[in-house]
Short mmCIF file of C-alpha atoms and ligand atoms in Angstrom, two decimals:
data_model
loop_
_atom_site.label_atom_id
_atom_site.label_comp_id
_atom_site.label_asym_id
_atom_site.label_seq_id
_atom_site.Cartn_x
_atom_site.Cartn_y
_atom_site.Cartn_z
CA MET G 3 107.47 7.90 -31.69
CA SER G 4 104.50 6.93 -33.49
CA LEU G 5 102.01 3.88 -31.89
CA ASN G 6 99.87 1.10 -33.99
CA LEU G 7 97.08 2.50 -33.21
CA ASN G 8 94.90 -0.61 -33.69
CA LEU G 9 96.38 -1.12 -29.76
CA VAL G 10 96.19 1.84 -28.46
CA LYS G 11 92.05 1.88 -26.84
CA THR G 12 90.58 4.25 -24.63
CA ALA G 13 88.14 1.99 -22.37
CA SER G 14 87.25 -0.50 -19.83
CA PHE G 15 86.83 -4.12 -21.40
CA ILE G 16 84.15 -6.22 -20.37
CA ASN G 17 82.75 -8.89 -21.53
CA GLY G 18 84.37 -8.36 -24.44
CA GLN G 19 83.30 -5.48 -25.57
CA TRP G 20 84.96 -1.77 -25.60
CA HIS G 21 82.87 -0.30 -22.25
CA THR G 22 82.41 3.24 -22.85
CA SER G 23 81.04 4.79 -19.37
CA LYS G 24 79.40 8.52 -18.53
CA ASN G 25 81.99 9.19 -15.73
CA SER G 26 85.35 10.61 -14.94
CA PRO G 27 87.83 11.02 -18.23
CA PHE G 28 91.26 10.49 -17.74
CA ASP G 29 93.97 11.84 -19.75
CA VAL G 30 97.16 8.99 -19.31
CA HIS G 31 100.58 10.70 -19.00
CA ASN G 32 104.00 10.52 -20.59
CA PRO G 33 106.17 10.35 -17.70
CA VAL G 34 108.95 11.94 -19.66
CA ASP G 35 106.86 16.25 -20.18
CA GLY G 36 104.18 15.23 -19.02
CA SER G 37 102.15 14.61 -22.12
CA ILE G 38 98.53 13.41 -22.78
CA ILE G 39 99.51 10.33 -24.60
CA ALA G 40 95.50 9.85 -24.74
CA SER G 41 92.18 10.47 -23.42
CA LEU G 42 90.63 7.06 -21.47
CA SER G 43 86.69 7.72 -20.54
CA GLY G 44 86.84 5.54 -16.57
CA ALA G 45 84.99 3.47 -15.09
CA ASN G 46 83.03 3.24 -11.66
CA LYS G 47 81.76 1.28 -9.18
CA SER G 48 79.09 -0.35 -11.39
CA ASP G 49 81.07 -0.97 -14.06
CA ALA G 50 83.71 -2.79 -11.87
CA ILE G 51 80.55 -5.25 -10.87
CA LEU G 52 79.58 -5.51 -14.81
CA ALA G 53 82.63 -7.33 -15.02
CA VAL G 54 81.63 -9.56 -12.07
CA ASP G 55 78.43 -10.26 -13.30
CA ALA G 56 79.99 -10.71 -16.98
CA ALA G 57 83.09 -13.18 -15.04
CA GLU G 58 79.91 -14.84 -13.61
CA LYS G 59 78.60 -15.62 -16.39
CA ALA G 60 81.31 -17.00 -18.57
CA MET G 61 83.50 -18.90 -16.06
CA PRO G 62 81.00 -21.92 -16.28
CA ALA G 63 81.83 -22.85 -20.06
CA TRP G 64 85.40 -21.58 -20.02
CA ARG G 65 85.46 -24.02 -17.02
CA ALA G 66 84.11 -27.08 -18.88
CA LYS G 67 86.84 -26.77 -21.60
CA THR G 68 89.24 -29.72 -21.56
CA ALA G 69 92.53 -27.98 -20.17
CA LYS G 70 94.22 -28.71 -23.87
CA GLU G 71 91.68 -26.67 -25.52
CA ARG G 72 92.40 -23.64 -22.27
CA SER G 73 96.23 -24.23 -23.52
CA THR G 74 95.21 -24.18 -26.58
CA ILE G 75 93.86 -20.67 -26.62
CA LEU G 76 96.83 -19.20 -24.26
CA ARG G 77 99.07 -20.05 -26.97
CA LYS G 78 98.11 -18.65 -28.89
CA TRP G 79 97.92 -15.46 -26.83
CA TYR G 80 101.40 -15.61 -26.61
CA ASP G 81 102.09 -15.69 -30.20
CA LEU G 82 100.22 -12.79 -29.95
CA ILE G 83 101.98 -10.75 -28.01
CA MET G 84 105.14 -11.68 -28.93
CA GLU G 85 104.35 -10.62 -33.52
CA HIS G 86 103.48 -7.61 -31.77
CA GLN G 87 106.33 -7.17 -29.27
CA ASP G 88 107.49 -4.31 -31.37
CA ASP G 89 103.81 -2.33 -30.92
CA LEU G 90 104.06 -2.74 -26.77
CA ALA G 91 107.06 -2.26 -25.55
CA ALA G 92 106.18 1.90 -27.34
CA ILE G 93 103.07 1.64 -25.53
CA LEU G 94 104.28 0.69 -22.13
CA THR G 95 107.27 2.82 -22.70
CA ALA G 96 105.50 5.66 -23.45
CA GLU G 97 103.38 5.19 -20.21
CA GLN G 98 105.93 4.32 -18.08
CA GLY G 99 108.92 5.15 -18.59
CA LYS G 100 111.49 2.16 -18.74
CA PRO G 101 113.98 2.43 -22.01
CA LEU G 102 112.42 0.92 -24.50
CA LYS G 103 115.33 -2.03 -24.83
CA GLU G 104 113.42 -2.89 -21.54
CA ALA G 105 110.13 -2.58 -22.23
CA LYS G 106 110.94 -5.31 -25.06
CA GLY G 107 112.14 -7.08 -22.04
CA GLU G 108 109.48 -6.13 -19.96
CA ILE G 109 106.88 -7.77 -23.08
CA ALA G 110 108.44 -11.53 -23.21
CA TYR G 111 109.06 -11.10 -19.73
CA GLY G 112 105.17 -10.68 -19.36
CA ALA G 113 103.95 -13.13 -21.86
CA ASN G 114 106.32 -16.07 -20.87
CA TYR G 115 104.20 -16.29 -17.96
CA ILE G 116 101.18 -16.75 -20.53
CA GLU G 117 103.94 -19.71 -22.36
CA TRP G 118 104.51 -21.42 -19.34
CA PHE G 119 100.88 -21.59 -17.88
CA ALA G 120 99.76 -22.45 -21.18
CA GLU G 121 101.62 -25.47 -20.94
CA GLU G 122 101.23 -25.76 -17.18
CA ALA G 123 97.27 -26.08 -17.97
CA LYS G 124 97.20 -29.94 -18.79
CA ARG G 125 99.91 -31.12 -16.15
CA ILE G 126 96.53 -30.30 -12.87
CA TYR G 127 97.39 -33.20 -11.48
CA GLY G 128 95.30 -34.68 -8.14
CA ASP G 129 96.06 -37.79 -6.08
CA THR G 130 94.28 -40.81 -4.84
CA ILE G 131 95.90 -41.79 -1.34
CA PRO G 132 95.07 -45.16 0.09
CA GLY G 133 91.47 -45.43 2.55
CA ALA G 134 90.99 -45.58 6.30
CA SER G 135 89.27 -49.55 5.46
CA SER G 136 89.81 -51.73 2.70
CA ASN G 137 86.21 -50.51 0.43
CA SER G 138 87.03 -46.72 0.31
CA ARG G 139 89.77 -44.50 -1.04
CA VAL G 140 90.85 -41.14 -0.49
CA VAL G 141 90.99 -39.38 -4.72
CA ILE G 142 91.83 -35.52 -4.87
CA ILE G 143 91.30 -33.16 -7.03
CA LYS G 144 92.17 -29.39 -8.45
CA GLN G 145 89.76 -27.84 -9.50
CA GLY G 146 90.29 -23.14 -10.14
CA VAL G 147 89.35 -20.87 -7.24
CA GLY G 148 86.42 -19.26 -8.91
CA ILE G 149 86.27 -15.34 -10.57
CA VAL G 150 89.45 -14.22 -9.78
CA SER G 151 90.10 -10.58 -8.99
CA ALA G 152 93.78 -8.56 -9.07
CA ILE G 153 94.69 -4.80 -8.69
CA THR G 154 98.50 -4.59 -10.25
CA PRO G 155 100.53 -1.82 -10.67
CA TRP G 156 101.85 1.29 -12.66
CA ASN G 157 106.02 -0.03 -12.82
CA PHE G 158 105.40 -3.46 -15.30
CA PRO G 159 102.15 -2.59 -16.69
CA ASN G 160 102.29 -5.80 -18.68
CA ALA G 161 104.28 -8.53 -16.73
CA MET G 162 101.88 -8.24 -13.48
CA ILE G 163 98.95 -8.81 -15.22
CA THR G 164 99.64 -12.18 -17.52
CA ARG G 165 101.16 -13.98 -14.27
CA LYS G 166 98.50 -12.92 -12.38
CA ALA G 167 95.65 -13.75 -15.33
CA ALA G 168 97.77 -16.83 -17.63
CA PRO G 169 97.34 -19.39 -13.76
CA ALA G 170 93.49 -18.19 -13.36
CA LEU G 171 92.27 -18.60 -16.81
CA ALA G 172 95.08 -22.07 -17.29
CA ALA G 173 92.82 -22.99 -14.04
CA GLY G 174 89.56 -22.34 -15.27
CA CYS G 175 89.11 -19.05 -13.18
CA ALA G 176 87.46 -16.25 -15.46
CA PHE G 177 89.98 -12.44 -14.09
CA VAL G 178 89.15 -8.77 -13.97
CA VAL G 179 91.76 -7.09 -13.39
CA LYS G 180 91.97 -2.60 -12.10
CA ALA G 181 95.00 -1.76 -14.65
CA ALA G 182 96.87 1.07 -12.86
CA GLN G 183 95.83 4.58 -13.22
CA GLU G 184 98.87 5.88 -14.95
CA THR G 185 99.52 2.87 -17.53
CA PRO G 186 96.29 1.81 -18.29
CA LEU G 187 97.45 1.28 -22.38
CA SER G 188 99.45 -1.98 -21.49
CA ALA G 189 96.83 -3.98 -20.07
CA LEU G 190 93.80 -3.07 -22.24
CA ALA G 191 96.05 -3.58 -25.72
CA LEU G 192 96.79 -7.13 -23.36
CA ALA G 193 92.69 -7.39 -23.47
CA GLU G 194 92.37 -6.59 -27.42
CA LEU G 195 94.68 -9.52 -28.25
CA GLY G 196 93.93 -11.77 -26.01
CA LYS G 197 90.54 -11.52 -27.95
CA GLN G 198 91.84 -12.29 -30.39
CA ALA G 199 93.44 -14.95 -29.11
CA GLY G 200 90.02 -16.69 -28.67
CA ILE G 201 90.07 -15.26 -25.29
CA PRO G 202 86.47 -15.53 -24.65
CA ALA G 203 83.83 -12.36 -23.04
CA GLY G 204 83.43 -11.85 -19.92
CA ILE G 205 86.97 -14.35 -19.04
CA PHE G 206 89.47 -11.67 -19.00
CA ASN G 207 88.02 -7.91 -18.01
CA VAL G 208 89.74 -5.05 -18.06
CA ILE G 209 89.19 -2.21 -15.44
CA VAL G 210 90.73 1.62 -15.96
CA SER G 211 89.85 4.08 -14.54
CA ASN G 212 91.24 6.79 -12.08
CA THR G 213 89.20 6.77 -9.15
CA SER G 214 90.52 3.79 -6.68
CA ARG G 215 88.86 3.19 -3.93
CA PRO G 216 85.14 2.33 -5.13
CA ILE G 217 86.36 -0.29 -7.81
CA GLY G 218 88.39 -1.64 -5.22
CA GLU G 219 84.98 -1.99 -3.43
CA VAL G 220 83.69 -4.37 -5.68
CA LEU G 221 87.16 -6.03 -5.97
CA THR G 222 87.52 -7.27 -2.26
CA GLY G 223 83.93 -7.27 -1.40
CA ASP G 224 81.94 -8.88 -4.02
CA PRO G 225 81.69 -12.63 -2.29
CA ARG G 226 81.57 -13.68 -5.93
CA VAL G 227 84.70 -12.94 -6.50
CA ALA G 228 86.96 -16.12 -4.55
CA LYS G 229 89.88 -14.79 -5.09
CA PHE G 230 92.06 -11.15 -5.18
CA SER G 231 95.30 -11.06 -6.06
CA PHE G 232 98.30 -7.78 -5.07
CA THR G 233 101.06 -6.41 -6.55
CA GLY G 234 101.48 -2.69 -4.98
CA SER G 235 102.96 -2.10 -1.78
CA THR G 236 102.97 -2.73 2.08
CA GLU G 237 101.03 -0.30 2.78
CA VAL G 238 97.49 -0.60 0.50
CA GLY G 239 97.73 -4.49 0.37
CA LYS G 240 97.35 -4.37 4.16
CA SER G 241 94.21 -2.99 3.76
CA LEU G 242 92.95 -5.00 0.76
CA LEU G 243 93.79 -7.75 2.97
CA ALA G 244 91.36 -6.09 5.75
CA GLN G 245 89.36 -5.50 2.98
CA CYS G 246 88.57 -9.24 2.04
CA ALA G 247 88.36 -10.59 4.92
CA THR G 248 84.80 -10.06 5.07
CA THR G 249 83.83 -12.45 2.47
CA VAL G 250 87.02 -15.15 3.07
CA LYS G 251 88.45 -14.42 0.28
CA LYS G 252 92.06 -16.76 -0.61
CA THR G 253 94.48 -13.75 -1.74
CA SER G 254 98.04 -13.59 -3.29
CA MET G 255 99.73 -10.21 -2.00
CA GLU G 256 103.30 -9.15 -3.33
CA LEU G 257 103.73 -5.80 -1.74
CA GLY G 258 107.48 -4.22 -0.25
CA GLY G 259 110.62 -5.04 0.11
CA ASN G 260 114.15 -3.02 1.29
CA ALA G 261 116.57 -5.35 -0.24
CA PRO G 262 119.70 -6.50 1.20
CA PHE G 263 122.74 -6.78 -1.67
CA VAL G 264 126.14 -8.78 0.00
CA VAL G 265 128.58 -8.29 -1.02
CA PHE G 266 131.24 -10.29 1.02
CA ASP G 267 135.29 -10.44 0.15
CA ASP G 268 135.54 -12.69 -1.22
CA ALA G 269 133.02 -11.65 -4.03
CA ASN G 270 134.39 -11.41 -8.24
CA ILE G 271 134.26 -8.10 -7.83
CA ASP G 272 133.56 -6.39 -11.72
CA GLN G 273 130.98 -9.39 -11.58
CA ALA G 274 129.26 -8.21 -8.26
CA VAL G 275 129.35 -4.33 -9.84
CA GLN G 276 127.15 -5.54 -12.58
CA GLY G 277 125.15 -6.69 -10.59
CA ALA G 278 123.88 -4.72 -8.58
CA LEU G 279 123.73 -1.39 -11.74
CA VAL G 280 121.31 -4.38 -12.96
CA SER G 281 118.75 -5.54 -10.18
CA LYS G 282 119.62 -1.63 -8.48
CA PHE G 283 119.16 0.76 -12.22
CA ARG G 284 116.43 -1.36 -14.11
CA ASN G 285 113.47 0.75 -14.62
CA ALA G 286 114.69 3.32 -12.95
CA GLY G 287 114.94 1.41 -9.65
CA GLN G 288 111.16 1.48 -9.57
CA THR G 289 110.50 -2.36 -8.63
CA CYS G 290 110.30 -4.56 -5.63
CA VAL G 291 113.08 -6.55 -5.72
CA CYS G 292 115.53 -3.55 -6.73
CA SER G 293 118.61 -3.60 -4.72
CA ASN G 294 117.58 -0.63 -2.12
CA ARG G 295 120.95 -2.02 1.07
CA PHE G 296 124.14 -2.61 0.10
CA PHE G 297 126.61 -4.22 2.48
CA VAL G 298 129.80 -4.66 1.13
CA GLN G 299 132.40 -5.65 3.73
CA ALA G 300 135.32 -3.67 5.14
CA GLY G 301 138.83 -5.80 2.86
CA ILE G 302 136.44 -4.62 -0.48
CA TYR G 303 134.06 -1.39 0.34
CA LYS G 304 136.42 1.24 -1.81
CA GLU G 305 137.24 -0.54 -4.63
CA PHE G 306 133.18 -1.84 -4.94
CA SER G 307 131.95 2.21 -4.44
CA GLU G 308 134.47 3.31 -6.63
CA LYS G 309 134.03 0.10 -9.46
CA LEU G 310 129.66 0.96 -8.43
CA ALA G 311 129.86 4.66 -9.09
CA GLN G 312 132.11 4.87 -12.58
CA ALA G 313 129.51 2.23 -13.53
CA ALA G 314 126.33 4.30 -12.10
CA SER G 315 128.10 8.03 -14.24
CA GLN G 316 128.06 6.51 -17.22
CA LEU G 317 124.64 5.04 -17.07
CA ASN G 318 122.59 6.66 -19.90
CA MET G 319 119.59 8.94 -18.65
CA GLY G 320 116.50 10.25 -21.06
CA ASP G 321 112.97 9.81 -23.18
CA GLY G 322 113.16 5.83 -23.21
CA SER G 323 112.04 6.29 -27.19
CA GLU G 324 115.38 6.87 -27.33
CA SER G 325 118.42 4.80 -28.24
CA ASN G 326 120.50 3.93 -25.72
CA ILE G 327 119.00 4.96 -22.84
CA ASP G 328 119.35 2.71 -19.91
CA ILE G 329 117.62 4.40 -17.16
CA GLY G 330 114.44 6.40 -18.40
CA PRO G 331 112.37 9.22 -15.51
CA LEU G 332 110.00 8.34 -12.79
CA ILE G 333 106.68 7.45 -12.33
CA ASN G 334 106.11 11.40 -11.29
CA ASN G 335 106.42 13.98 -9.30
CA LYS G 336 105.59 12.73 -6.05
CA ALA G 337 107.94 9.71 -7.07
CA ILE G 338 110.13 12.26 -7.76
CA GLU G 339 109.85 14.06 -4.59
CA SER G 340 110.14 11.19 -2.23
CA VAL G 341 113.37 9.64 -4.13
CA ALA G 342 115.18 13.22 -3.30
CA GLY G 343 113.40 13.78 0.19
CA LEU G 344 115.39 10.47 0.97
CA VAL G 345 118.09 11.56 0.04
CA ASN G 346 118.75 14.58 1.31
CA ASN G 347 117.67 13.90 4.20
CA ALA G 348 120.83 10.74 4.05
CA ILE G 349 123.60 13.08 3.03
CA SER G 350 122.36 16.39 6.05
CA GLU G 351 123.15 13.04 8.21
CA GLY G 352 126.56 12.04 6.33
CA ALA G 353 125.96 10.63 3.24
CA VAL G 354 128.65 11.28 0.49
CA ALA G 355 127.51 11.17 -3.09
CA LEU G 356 130.36 9.80 -4.96
CA THR G 357 127.86 9.99 -7.63
CA GLY G 358 125.01 11.89 -8.94
CA GLY G 359 122.19 12.72 -5.28
CA HIS G 360 119.95 15.60 -7.48
CA ILE G 361 117.17 15.53 -9.90
CA ASP G 362 118.55 16.05 -13.45
CA GLU G 363 119.01 19.05 -15.63
CA MET G 364 117.62 17.01 -18.13
CA GLY G 365 114.32 17.85 -16.82
CA ASP G 366 112.29 17.45 -13.81
CA ARG G 367 111.42 13.85 -13.13
CA PHE G 368 114.48 12.79 -14.16
CA PHE G 369 117.30 11.38 -10.66
CA GLU G 370 120.88 11.44 -11.56
CA PRO G 371 121.56 7.75 -10.74
CA THR G 372 123.03 8.30 -7.49
CA VAL G 373 125.87 6.00 -5.16
CA LEU G 374 126.21 6.74 -1.48
CA THR G 375 128.10 5.73 1.02
CA ASN G 376 129.00 6.47 4.56
CA ILE G 377 125.53 4.84 5.15
CA THR G 378 123.73 4.33 8.29
CA PRO G 379 121.35 1.60 8.49
CA SER G 380 118.63 3.43 10.24
CA MET G 381 119.04 6.06 7.95
CA SER G 382 115.94 6.55 6.29
CA VAL G 383 117.25 5.81 2.66
CA ALA G 384 118.20 1.94 4.09
CA ARG G 385 114.91 1.50 6.17
CA GLU G 386 112.93 2.59 3.20
CA GLU G 387 112.06 1.15 0.00
CA ILE G 388 113.84 4.08 -1.80
CA PHE G 389 111.39 2.58 -5.68
CA GLY G 390 114.24 5.45 -7.40
CA PRO G 391 118.37 4.74 -9.13
CA VAL G 392 119.58 5.13 -5.42
CA ALA G 393 122.64 3.20 -4.14
CA PRO G 394 122.68 2.76 -0.19
CA LEU G 395 126.01 1.32 0.62
CA ILE G 396 126.47 -0.32 4.28
CA LYS G 397 130.12 -1.09 5.43
CA PHE G 398 130.00 -4.37 7.32
CA GLU G 399 133.56 -6.58 9.05
CA THR G 400 131.24 -10.28 9.69
CA GLU G 401 129.05 -12.34 7.74
CA LYS G 402 126.60 -12.31 11.22
CA GLU G 403 126.89 -8.89 11.33
CA ALA G 404 125.63 -8.88 7.34
CA VAL G 405 122.62 -11.14 8.01
CA GLU G 406 121.74 -9.66 11.41
CA LEU G 407 121.76 -6.56 9.38
CA ALA G 408 120.34 -7.85 6.28
CA ASN G 409 117.23 -9.73 7.99
CA ASP G 410 116.36 -6.14 9.97
CA THR G 411 113.38 -4.96 8.13
CA GLU G 412 109.90 -6.14 8.34
CA VAL G 413 109.46 -7.15 4.92
CA GLY G 414 110.93 -10.46 3.28
CA LEU G 415 111.21 -10.36 -0.97
CA ALA G 416 114.49 -10.67 -3.05
CA SER G 417 117.34 -10.61 -1.44
CA TYR G 418 121.33 -10.88 -2.47
CA ILE G 419 124.41 -12.59 -2.07
CA TYR G 420 127.87 -12.03 -3.43
CA THR G 421 130.70 -14.34 -2.96
CA ARG G 422 132.68 -17.29 -3.94
CA ASP G 423 132.12 -19.52 -1.04
CA ILE G 424 129.91 -22.62 -1.68
CA GLY G 425 129.81 -22.88 2.52
CA ARG G 426 128.16 -19.16 2.73
CA VAL G 427 126.36 -19.50 -0.21
CA TRP G 428 124.25 -22.07 1.19
CA ARG G 429 125.17 -20.73 5.37
CA VAL G 430 123.38 -17.24 4.56
CA SER G 431 121.22 -18.46 1.86
CA GLU G 432 119.24 -20.50 4.74
CA ALA G 433 119.42 -17.77 7.48
CA LEU G 434 118.06 -14.82 4.77
CA GLU G 435 114.31 -14.01 5.44
CA PHE G 436 113.48 -13.72 2.50
CA GLY G 437 110.82 -15.34 -0.38
CA MET G 438 114.30 -15.19 -3.07
CA VAL G 439 117.15 -14.94 -2.84
CA GLY G 440 119.93 -14.47 -5.58
CA ILE G 441 123.18 -15.99 -5.24
CA ASN G 442 126.11 -14.23 -7.84
CA GLU G 443 122.67 -13.01 -10.48
CA GLY G 444 121.07 -9.43 -9.67
CA ILE G 445 118.15 -10.31 -11.92
CA ILE G 446 116.73 -13.51 -10.17
CA SER G 447 113.01 -12.83 -11.46
CA ASN G 448 111.30 -15.40 -15.14
CA GLU G 449 108.20 -17.65 -14.93
CA MET G 450 109.74 -20.92 -13.90
CA ALA G 451 110.88 -19.48 -10.52
CA PRO G 452 107.93 -18.51 -7.49
CA PHE G 453 108.14 -15.41 -7.29
CA GLY G 454 107.42 -13.74 -3.95
CA GLY G 455 108.04 -12.74 -0.56
CA VAL G 456 107.84 -13.62 3.54
CA LYS G 457 106.84 -11.34 6.44
CA GLN G 458 105.33 -8.45 5.06
CA SER G 459 106.24 -8.68 1.90
CA GLY G 460 103.34 -10.71 1.69
CA MET G 461 101.70 -14.66 0.82
CA GLY G 462 101.65 -16.55 -2.28
CA ARG G 463 103.88 -17.65 -5.65
CA GLU G 464 103.82 -15.92 -9.03
CA GLY G 465 105.04 -18.18 -11.77
CA SER G 466 106.96 -22.04 -11.46
CA LYS G 467 103.97 -24.36 -10.70
CA TYR G 468 104.03 -22.93 -7.10
CA GLY G 469 101.91 -19.83 -9.40
CA LEU G 470 99.00 -22.34 -10.14
CA GLU G 471 98.47 -24.61 -6.99
CA ASP G 472 97.50 -20.28 -5.84
CA TYR G 473 94.17 -20.43 -8.13
CA LEU G 474 93.45 -23.86 -6.55
CA GLU G 475 90.96 -26.14 -4.62
CA ILE G 476 92.01 -29.20 -2.62
CA LYS G 477 88.35 -31.06 -3.79
CA TYR G 478 88.36 -34.51 -1.63
CA LEU G 479 86.35 -36.88 -3.01
CA CYS G 480 85.66 -39.39 0.10
CA MET G 481 85.37 -42.87 -2.42
CA GLY G 482 83.40 -45.73 -0.58
CA GLY G 483 80.93 -48.99 -0.91
CA LEU G 484 84.37 -50.55 -2.87
CA ASP G 485 83.28 -54.57 -1.59
CA SER G 486 81.79 -56.19 -4.25
C1 LIG Y 526 107.88 -5.17 -9.19
O1 LIG Y 526 108.45 -4.64 -9.13
O2 LIG Y 526 107.06 -5.97 -8.23
C2 LIG Y 526 107.74 -6.73 -9.98
C3 LIG Y 526 109.39 -7.01 -10.75
C4 LIG Y 526 109.91 -8.41 -11.33
O3 LIG Y 526 109.76 -9.01 -11.40
O4 LIG Y 526 110.73 -8.69 -11.55
#
């Protein structure tokens, strides 16, 4: 499939310019076959400092604009992204591998955050509070936090940027993002459209590089950066948090998950199978909110597992740029090795593959959609984040047992329950130690809702009115001397 070359950029976008660096050229590969899509000029530490310099210089004028002026520019960015939805989706599929229909979905999903925060920009309200004495009042205003930096992942190379950048820009902040080295083209295409939309130079900067550490040190360590936002693994998130501690930055951390998908005896089984399918196999299982552990009540275990295996075996795997593909490749060989390792370990400990279980004959980046039964909660496939198209099924007897099993993890991002019993919906939703609960729903992410986790899944929320709060500081004005 040919790409719109006007949107394929090969250097970092700093201060409104394509910034070619003499250091570290690197290639972007198509995960289907490892072929090179583009060769990029990689940024280094001094380029990251330049991006923060640009943000510092540009932010006062951006912050001084009216909320409506910022909103209009964001809205234009949204419109341009949607006009180029097909082109952006083709770039995303080429570098990330997800099927074109999912890539188009991600472009709309990502753009929706821009539309949403363009609207919310105009609704940054403060408060007035009766004062402590008759001649004083307490006034609260909210202001953008300052320069925001971010590091974003390869699994959603468009939407994970927009859901951080849009609230930051809406709040009057300047933004510097280091895009994932596997998928920088989607980020750069967003920058090109942002430029066309009229985002001023220095307000939205994208750094591309195949070296993370020196750039990460600037984004987490530069005292001029007020806030750092990260989406990625819990392990990396912990060390970035520690780096942010030296300058006491505000942080938003959207880290790993180990989502339980609990199906009770009273569930509509066909709905549960459909929900499981989309929740598990979207993006070939490479999302933080993917169901990772399926807990199925004994009375329906056999029927659910057979139906899920049957549905999974019908998924069409292949090159995502071709039509009618449901599952693309995994991102790289390391990902395949990790998924194959978890499945092989489980099988060696007694698990049974009802379908799948192997690297597919399509190619060495393709792992078959897999449904495993006979899983025990202590197996590594049930304890680690799989990040692949593998559904491990565990049988349970009681509601109490299901909740205990679901909560038996250090992380707490998404969770899912299927039941028709309204009392159980409330009991279980309140008992689950997760930031999000899908109730008879397998896909729960959207711009209106606060996305985020508890425990070691991180802190902060993205999307919704709460997603804007994360980019605002509260300032208290003590108004005294009011008596005449
Ligand atoms: C993620 O995997 O980090 C994001 C998934 C989503 O936005 O639904």
